Short mmCIF file of N, CA and C in Angstrom, two decimals:
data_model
loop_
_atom_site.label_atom_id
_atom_site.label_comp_id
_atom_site.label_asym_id
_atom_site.label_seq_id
_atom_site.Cartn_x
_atom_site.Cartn_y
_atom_site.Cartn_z
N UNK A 1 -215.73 28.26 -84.52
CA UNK A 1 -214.86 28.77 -85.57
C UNK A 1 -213.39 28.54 -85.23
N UNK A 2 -213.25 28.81 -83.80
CA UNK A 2 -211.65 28.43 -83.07
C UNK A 2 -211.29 27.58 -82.46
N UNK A 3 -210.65 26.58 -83.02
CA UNK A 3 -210.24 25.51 -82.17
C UNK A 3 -208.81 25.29 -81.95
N UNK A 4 -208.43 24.94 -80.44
CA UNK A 4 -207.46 24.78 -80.13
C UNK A 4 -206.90 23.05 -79.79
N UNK A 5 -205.92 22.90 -80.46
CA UNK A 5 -205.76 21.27 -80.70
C UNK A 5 -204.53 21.23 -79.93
N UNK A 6 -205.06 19.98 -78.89
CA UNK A 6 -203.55 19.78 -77.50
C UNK A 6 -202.68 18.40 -78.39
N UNK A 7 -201.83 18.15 -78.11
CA UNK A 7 -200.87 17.14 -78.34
C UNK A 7 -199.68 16.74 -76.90
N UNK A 8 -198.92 15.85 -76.98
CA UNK A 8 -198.48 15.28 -75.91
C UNK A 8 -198.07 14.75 -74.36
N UNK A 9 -199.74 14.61 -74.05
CA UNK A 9 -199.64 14.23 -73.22
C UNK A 9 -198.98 12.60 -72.95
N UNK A 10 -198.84 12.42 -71.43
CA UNK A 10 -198.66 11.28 -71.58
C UNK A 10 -198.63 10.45 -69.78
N UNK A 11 -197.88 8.92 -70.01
CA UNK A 11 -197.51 8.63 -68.54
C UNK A 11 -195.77 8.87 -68.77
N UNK A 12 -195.30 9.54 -67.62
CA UNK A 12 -194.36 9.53 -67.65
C UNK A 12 -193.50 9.41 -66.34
N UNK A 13 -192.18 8.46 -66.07
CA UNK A 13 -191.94 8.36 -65.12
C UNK A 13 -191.21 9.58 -63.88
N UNK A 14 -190.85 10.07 -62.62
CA UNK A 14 -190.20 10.94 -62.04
C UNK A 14 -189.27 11.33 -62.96
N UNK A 15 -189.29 12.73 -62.93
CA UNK A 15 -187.50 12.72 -63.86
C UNK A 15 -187.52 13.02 -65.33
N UNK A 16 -188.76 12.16 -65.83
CA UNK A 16 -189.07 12.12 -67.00
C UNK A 16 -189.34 13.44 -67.65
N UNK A 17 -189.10 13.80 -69.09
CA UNK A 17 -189.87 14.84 -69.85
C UNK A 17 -190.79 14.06 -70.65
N UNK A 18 -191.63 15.55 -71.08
CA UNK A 18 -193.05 15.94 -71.85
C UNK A 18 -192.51 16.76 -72.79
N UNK A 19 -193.41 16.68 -74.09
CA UNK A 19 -193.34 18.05 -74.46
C UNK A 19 -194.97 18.23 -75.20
N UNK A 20 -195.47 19.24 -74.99
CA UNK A 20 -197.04 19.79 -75.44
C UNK A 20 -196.82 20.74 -75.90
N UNK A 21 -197.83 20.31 -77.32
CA UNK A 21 -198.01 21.28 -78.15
C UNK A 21 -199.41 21.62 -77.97
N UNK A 22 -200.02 23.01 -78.78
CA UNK A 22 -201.32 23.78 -78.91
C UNK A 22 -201.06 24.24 -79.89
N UNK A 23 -201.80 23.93 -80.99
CA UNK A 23 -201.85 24.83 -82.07
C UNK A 23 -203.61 25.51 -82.14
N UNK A 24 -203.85 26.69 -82.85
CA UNK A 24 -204.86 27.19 -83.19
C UNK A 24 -205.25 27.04 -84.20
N UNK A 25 -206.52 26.83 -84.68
CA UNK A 25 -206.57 26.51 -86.42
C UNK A 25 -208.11 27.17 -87.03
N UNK A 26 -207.97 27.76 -87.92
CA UNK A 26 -209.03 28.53 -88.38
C UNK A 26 -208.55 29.24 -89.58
N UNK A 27 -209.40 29.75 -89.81
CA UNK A 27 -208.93 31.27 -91.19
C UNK A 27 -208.17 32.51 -90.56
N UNK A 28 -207.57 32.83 -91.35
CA UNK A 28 -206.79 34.49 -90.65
C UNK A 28 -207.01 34.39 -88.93
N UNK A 29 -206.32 33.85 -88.56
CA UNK A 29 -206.63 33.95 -86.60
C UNK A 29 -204.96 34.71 -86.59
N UNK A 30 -204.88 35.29 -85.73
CA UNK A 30 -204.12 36.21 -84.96
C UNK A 30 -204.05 36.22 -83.67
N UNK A 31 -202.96 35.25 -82.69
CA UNK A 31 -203.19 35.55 -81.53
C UNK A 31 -202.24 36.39 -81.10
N UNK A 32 -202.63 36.98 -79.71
CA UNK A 32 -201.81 37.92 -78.87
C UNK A 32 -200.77 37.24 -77.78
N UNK A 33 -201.89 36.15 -76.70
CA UNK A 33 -201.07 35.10 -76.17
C UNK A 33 -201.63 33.64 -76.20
N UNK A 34 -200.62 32.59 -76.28
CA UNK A 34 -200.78 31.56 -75.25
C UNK A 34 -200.27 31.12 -74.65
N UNK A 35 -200.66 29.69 -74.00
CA UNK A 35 -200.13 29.25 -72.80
C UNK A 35 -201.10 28.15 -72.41
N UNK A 36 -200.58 27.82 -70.56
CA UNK A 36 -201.14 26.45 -70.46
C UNK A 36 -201.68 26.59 -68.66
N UNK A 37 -203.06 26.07 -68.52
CA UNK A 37 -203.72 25.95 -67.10
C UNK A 37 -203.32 24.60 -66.88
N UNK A 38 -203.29 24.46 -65.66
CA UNK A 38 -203.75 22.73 -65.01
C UNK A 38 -204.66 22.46 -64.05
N UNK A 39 -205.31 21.29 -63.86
CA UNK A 39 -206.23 21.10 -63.15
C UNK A 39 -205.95 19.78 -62.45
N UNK A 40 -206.14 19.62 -61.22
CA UNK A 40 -205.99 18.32 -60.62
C UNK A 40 -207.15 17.66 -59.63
N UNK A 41 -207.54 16.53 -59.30
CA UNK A 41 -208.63 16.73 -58.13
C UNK A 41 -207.84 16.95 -56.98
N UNK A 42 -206.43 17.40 -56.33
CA UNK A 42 -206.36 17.65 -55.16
C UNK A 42 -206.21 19.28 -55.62
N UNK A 43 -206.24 19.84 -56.87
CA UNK A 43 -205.88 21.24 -56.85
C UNK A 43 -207.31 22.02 -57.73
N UNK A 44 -207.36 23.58 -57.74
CA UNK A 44 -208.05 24.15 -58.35
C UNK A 44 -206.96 24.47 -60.00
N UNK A 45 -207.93 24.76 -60.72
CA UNK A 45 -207.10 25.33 -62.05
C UNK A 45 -206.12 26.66 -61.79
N UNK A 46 -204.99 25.78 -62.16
CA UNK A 46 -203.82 27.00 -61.54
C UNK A 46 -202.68 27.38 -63.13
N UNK A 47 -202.60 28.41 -62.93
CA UNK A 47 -201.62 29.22 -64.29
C UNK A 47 -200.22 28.01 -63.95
N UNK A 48 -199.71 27.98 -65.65
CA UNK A 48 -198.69 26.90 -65.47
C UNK A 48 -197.58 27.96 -66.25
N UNK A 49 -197.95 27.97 -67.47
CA UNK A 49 -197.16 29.24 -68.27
C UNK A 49 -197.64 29.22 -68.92
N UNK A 50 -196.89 30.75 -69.62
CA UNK A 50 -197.47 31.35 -70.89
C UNK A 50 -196.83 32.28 -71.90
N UNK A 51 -196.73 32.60 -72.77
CA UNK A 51 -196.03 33.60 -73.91
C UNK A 51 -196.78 34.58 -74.09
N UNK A 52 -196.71 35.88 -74.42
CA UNK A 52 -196.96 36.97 -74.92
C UNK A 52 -196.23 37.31 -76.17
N UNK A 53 -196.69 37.39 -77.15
CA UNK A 53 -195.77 37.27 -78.58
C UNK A 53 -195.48 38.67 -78.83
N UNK A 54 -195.48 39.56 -78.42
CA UNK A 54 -195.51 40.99 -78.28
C UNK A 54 -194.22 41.23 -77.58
N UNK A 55 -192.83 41.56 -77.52
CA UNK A 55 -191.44 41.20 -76.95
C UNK A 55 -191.53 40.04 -76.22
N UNK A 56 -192.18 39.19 -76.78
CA UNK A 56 -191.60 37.43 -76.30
C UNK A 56 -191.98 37.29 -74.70
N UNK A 57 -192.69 38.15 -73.81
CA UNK A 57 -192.39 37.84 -72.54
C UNK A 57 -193.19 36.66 -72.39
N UNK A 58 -192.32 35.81 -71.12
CA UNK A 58 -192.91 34.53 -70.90
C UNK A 58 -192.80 34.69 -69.58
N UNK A 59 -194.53 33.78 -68.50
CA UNK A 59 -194.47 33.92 -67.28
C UNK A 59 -194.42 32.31 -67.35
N UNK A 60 -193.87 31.83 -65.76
CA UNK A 60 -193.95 30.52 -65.24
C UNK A 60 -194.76 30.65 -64.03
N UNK A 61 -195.43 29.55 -63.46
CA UNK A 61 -195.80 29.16 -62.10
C UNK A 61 -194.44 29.08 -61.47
N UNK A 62 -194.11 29.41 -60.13
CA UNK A 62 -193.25 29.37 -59.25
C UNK A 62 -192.40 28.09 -59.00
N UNK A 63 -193.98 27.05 -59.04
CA UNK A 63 -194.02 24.99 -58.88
C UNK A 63 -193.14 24.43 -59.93
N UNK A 64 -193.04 25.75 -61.55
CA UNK A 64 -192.59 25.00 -62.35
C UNK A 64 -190.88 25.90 -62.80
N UNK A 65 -191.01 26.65 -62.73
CA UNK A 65 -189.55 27.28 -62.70
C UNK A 65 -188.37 26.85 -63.10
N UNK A 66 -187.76 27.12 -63.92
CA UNK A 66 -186.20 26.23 -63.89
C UNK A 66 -186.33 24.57 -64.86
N UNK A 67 -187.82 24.15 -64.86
CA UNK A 67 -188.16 22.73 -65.32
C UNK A 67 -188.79 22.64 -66.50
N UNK A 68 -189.99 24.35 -66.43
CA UNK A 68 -190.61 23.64 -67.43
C UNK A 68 -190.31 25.31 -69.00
N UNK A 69 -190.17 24.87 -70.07
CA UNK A 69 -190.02 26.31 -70.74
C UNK A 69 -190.97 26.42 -72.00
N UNK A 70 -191.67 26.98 -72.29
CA UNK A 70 -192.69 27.33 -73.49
C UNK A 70 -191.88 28.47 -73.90
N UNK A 71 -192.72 28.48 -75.44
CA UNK A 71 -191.81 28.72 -76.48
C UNK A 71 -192.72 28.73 -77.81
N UNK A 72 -192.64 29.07 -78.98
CA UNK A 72 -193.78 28.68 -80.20
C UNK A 72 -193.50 29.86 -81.42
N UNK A 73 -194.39 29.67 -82.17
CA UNK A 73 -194.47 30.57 -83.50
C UNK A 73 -195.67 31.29 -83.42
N UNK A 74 -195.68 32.48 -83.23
CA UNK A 74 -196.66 33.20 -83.07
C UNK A 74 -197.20 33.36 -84.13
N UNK A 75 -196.46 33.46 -85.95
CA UNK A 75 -197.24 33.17 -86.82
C UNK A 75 -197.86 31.95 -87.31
N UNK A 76 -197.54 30.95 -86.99
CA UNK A 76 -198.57 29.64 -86.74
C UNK A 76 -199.48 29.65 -85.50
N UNK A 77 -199.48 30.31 -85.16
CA UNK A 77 -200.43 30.41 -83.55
C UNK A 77 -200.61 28.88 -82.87
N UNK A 78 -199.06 28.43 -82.80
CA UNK A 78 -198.42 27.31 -82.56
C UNK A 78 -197.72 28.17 -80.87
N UNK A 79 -197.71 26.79 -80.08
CA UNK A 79 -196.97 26.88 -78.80
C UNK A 79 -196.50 25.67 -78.18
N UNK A 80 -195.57 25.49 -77.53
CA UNK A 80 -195.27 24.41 -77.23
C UNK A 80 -194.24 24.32 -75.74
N UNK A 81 -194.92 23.53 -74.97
CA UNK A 81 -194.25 23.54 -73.25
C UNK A 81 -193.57 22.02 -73.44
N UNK A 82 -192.52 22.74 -73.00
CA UNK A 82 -191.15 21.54 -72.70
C UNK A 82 -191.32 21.36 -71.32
N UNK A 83 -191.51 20.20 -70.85
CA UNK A 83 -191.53 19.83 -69.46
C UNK A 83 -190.41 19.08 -69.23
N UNK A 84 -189.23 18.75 -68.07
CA UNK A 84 -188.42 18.53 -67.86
C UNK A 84 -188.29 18.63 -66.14
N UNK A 85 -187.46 17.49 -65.71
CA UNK A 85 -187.81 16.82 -64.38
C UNK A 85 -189.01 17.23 -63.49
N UNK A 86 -189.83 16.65 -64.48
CA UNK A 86 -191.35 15.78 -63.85
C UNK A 86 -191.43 14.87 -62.35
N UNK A 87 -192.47 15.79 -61.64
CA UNK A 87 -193.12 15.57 -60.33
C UNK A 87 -194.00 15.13 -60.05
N UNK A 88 -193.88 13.69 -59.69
CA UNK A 88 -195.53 13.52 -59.17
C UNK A 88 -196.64 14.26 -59.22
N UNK A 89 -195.95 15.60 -58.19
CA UNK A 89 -197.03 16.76 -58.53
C UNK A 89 -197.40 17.74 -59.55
N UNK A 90 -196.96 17.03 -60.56
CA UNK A 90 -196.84 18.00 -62.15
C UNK A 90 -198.74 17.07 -62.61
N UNK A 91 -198.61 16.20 -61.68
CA UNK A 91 -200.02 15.37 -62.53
C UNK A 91 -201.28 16.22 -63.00
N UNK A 92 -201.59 16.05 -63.91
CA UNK A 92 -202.78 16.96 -64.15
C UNK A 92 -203.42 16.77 -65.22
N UNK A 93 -204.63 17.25 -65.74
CA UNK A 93 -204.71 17.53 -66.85
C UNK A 93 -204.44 19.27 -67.46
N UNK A 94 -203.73 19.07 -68.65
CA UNK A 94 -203.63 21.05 -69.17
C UNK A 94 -203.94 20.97 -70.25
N UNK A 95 -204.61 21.84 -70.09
CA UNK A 95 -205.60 23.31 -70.86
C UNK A 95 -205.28 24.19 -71.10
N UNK A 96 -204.78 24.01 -72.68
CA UNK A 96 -203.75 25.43 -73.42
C UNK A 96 -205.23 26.39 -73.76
N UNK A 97 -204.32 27.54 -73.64
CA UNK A 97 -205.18 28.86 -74.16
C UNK A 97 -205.13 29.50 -74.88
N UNK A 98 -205.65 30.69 -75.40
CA UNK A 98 -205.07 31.64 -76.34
C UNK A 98 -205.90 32.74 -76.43
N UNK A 99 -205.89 33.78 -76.62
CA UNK A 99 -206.29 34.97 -76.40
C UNK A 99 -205.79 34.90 -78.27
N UNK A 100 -207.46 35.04 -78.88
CA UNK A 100 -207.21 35.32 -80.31
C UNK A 100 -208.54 35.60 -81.11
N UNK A 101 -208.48 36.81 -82.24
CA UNK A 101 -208.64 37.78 -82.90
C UNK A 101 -208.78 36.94 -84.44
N UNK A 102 -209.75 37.40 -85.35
CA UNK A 102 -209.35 37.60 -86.81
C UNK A 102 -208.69 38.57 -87.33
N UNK A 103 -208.35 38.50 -88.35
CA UNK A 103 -207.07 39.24 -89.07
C UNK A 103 -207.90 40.81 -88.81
N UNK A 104 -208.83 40.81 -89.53
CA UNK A 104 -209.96 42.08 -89.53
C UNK A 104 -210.53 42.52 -88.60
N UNK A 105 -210.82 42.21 -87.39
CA UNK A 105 -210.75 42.31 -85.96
C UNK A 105 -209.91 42.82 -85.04
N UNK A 106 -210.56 43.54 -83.95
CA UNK A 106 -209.62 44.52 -83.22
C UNK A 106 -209.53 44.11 -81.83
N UNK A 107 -210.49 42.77 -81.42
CA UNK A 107 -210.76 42.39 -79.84
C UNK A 107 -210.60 41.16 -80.00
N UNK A 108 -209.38 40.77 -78.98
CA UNK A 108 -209.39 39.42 -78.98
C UNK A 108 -210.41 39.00 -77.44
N UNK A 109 -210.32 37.49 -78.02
CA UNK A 109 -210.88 36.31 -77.23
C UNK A 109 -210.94 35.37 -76.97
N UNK A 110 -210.88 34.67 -75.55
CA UNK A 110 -209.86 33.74 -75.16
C UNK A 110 -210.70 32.49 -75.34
N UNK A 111 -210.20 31.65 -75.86
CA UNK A 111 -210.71 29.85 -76.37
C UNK A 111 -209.40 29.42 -75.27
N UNK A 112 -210.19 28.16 -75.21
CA UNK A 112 -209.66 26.50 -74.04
C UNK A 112 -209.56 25.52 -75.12
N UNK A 113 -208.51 24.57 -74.98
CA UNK A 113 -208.30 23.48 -75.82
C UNK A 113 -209.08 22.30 -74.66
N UNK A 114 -209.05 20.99 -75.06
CA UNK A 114 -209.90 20.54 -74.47
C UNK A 114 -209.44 19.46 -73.63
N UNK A 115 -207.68 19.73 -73.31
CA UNK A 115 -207.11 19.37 -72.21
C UNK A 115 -206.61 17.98 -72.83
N UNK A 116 -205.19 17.83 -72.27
CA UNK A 116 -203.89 16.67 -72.50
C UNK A 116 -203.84 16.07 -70.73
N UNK A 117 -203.86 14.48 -70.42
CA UNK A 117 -203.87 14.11 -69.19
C UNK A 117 -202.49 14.20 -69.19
N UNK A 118 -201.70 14.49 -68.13
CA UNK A 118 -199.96 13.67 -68.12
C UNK A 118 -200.25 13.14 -66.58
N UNK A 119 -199.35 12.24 -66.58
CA UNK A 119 -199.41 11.87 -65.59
C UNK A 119 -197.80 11.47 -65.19
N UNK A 120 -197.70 11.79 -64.09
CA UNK A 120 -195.65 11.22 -63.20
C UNK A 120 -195.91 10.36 -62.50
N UNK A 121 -195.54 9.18 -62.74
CA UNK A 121 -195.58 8.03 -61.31
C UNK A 121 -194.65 6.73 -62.14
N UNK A 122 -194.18 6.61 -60.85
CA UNK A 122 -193.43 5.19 -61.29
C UNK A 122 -194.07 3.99 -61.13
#
């Protein structure tokens, strides 16, 4: 019933920006948060960031700080991570999330999009 649709990944060189979108798409959906995992084969799936649309709070990974900023329309259950000076070690694939509810519904529940590759290398 919930699907979460990734957009811009890419290759991009050191230095380089990204920007990824996640939108949610369904009837009356209502989310609470999203945000974005990564996965690498030298790493386990690690929190990258995320929004809480509830006073806007936004967390970062530590790795990404200062580089990378999400941001979105909580009434489009739209999100979108600006990536900015890109690391080799930014490589990954990510897996936006969302913690989301029907309109008539009182419990949300969290759906996986089905992952954007980026990749940093010159």
């Amino acid at each position: 019933q919930v699907q979460l649709v990734e957009s811009g990944g890419g290759l991009v060189q050191p230095g380089g920006s990204l920007r990824l979108a996640c939108t949610a798409s369904g009837r009356s959906l209502i989310s609470y948060a999203m945000g974005w995992f990564r996965q690498s084969p030298e790493k386990a799936r690690e929190f990258v960031a995320g929004i809480i649309w509830s006073g806007g709070t936004t967390r970062y990974a530590d790795s990404v700080k200062g580089r990378f900023t999400i941001s979105g329309d909580d009434a489009r259950n739209t999100v979108y991570l600006q990536m900015n000076s890109l690391k080799p070690e930014d490589t990954a694939v990510y897996y936006c999330y969302g913690l989301i509810r029907g309109r008539f519904r009182y419990n949300y529940e969290a759906y996986w999009g089905q992952g954007t590759q980026v990749t940093v290398s010159s």
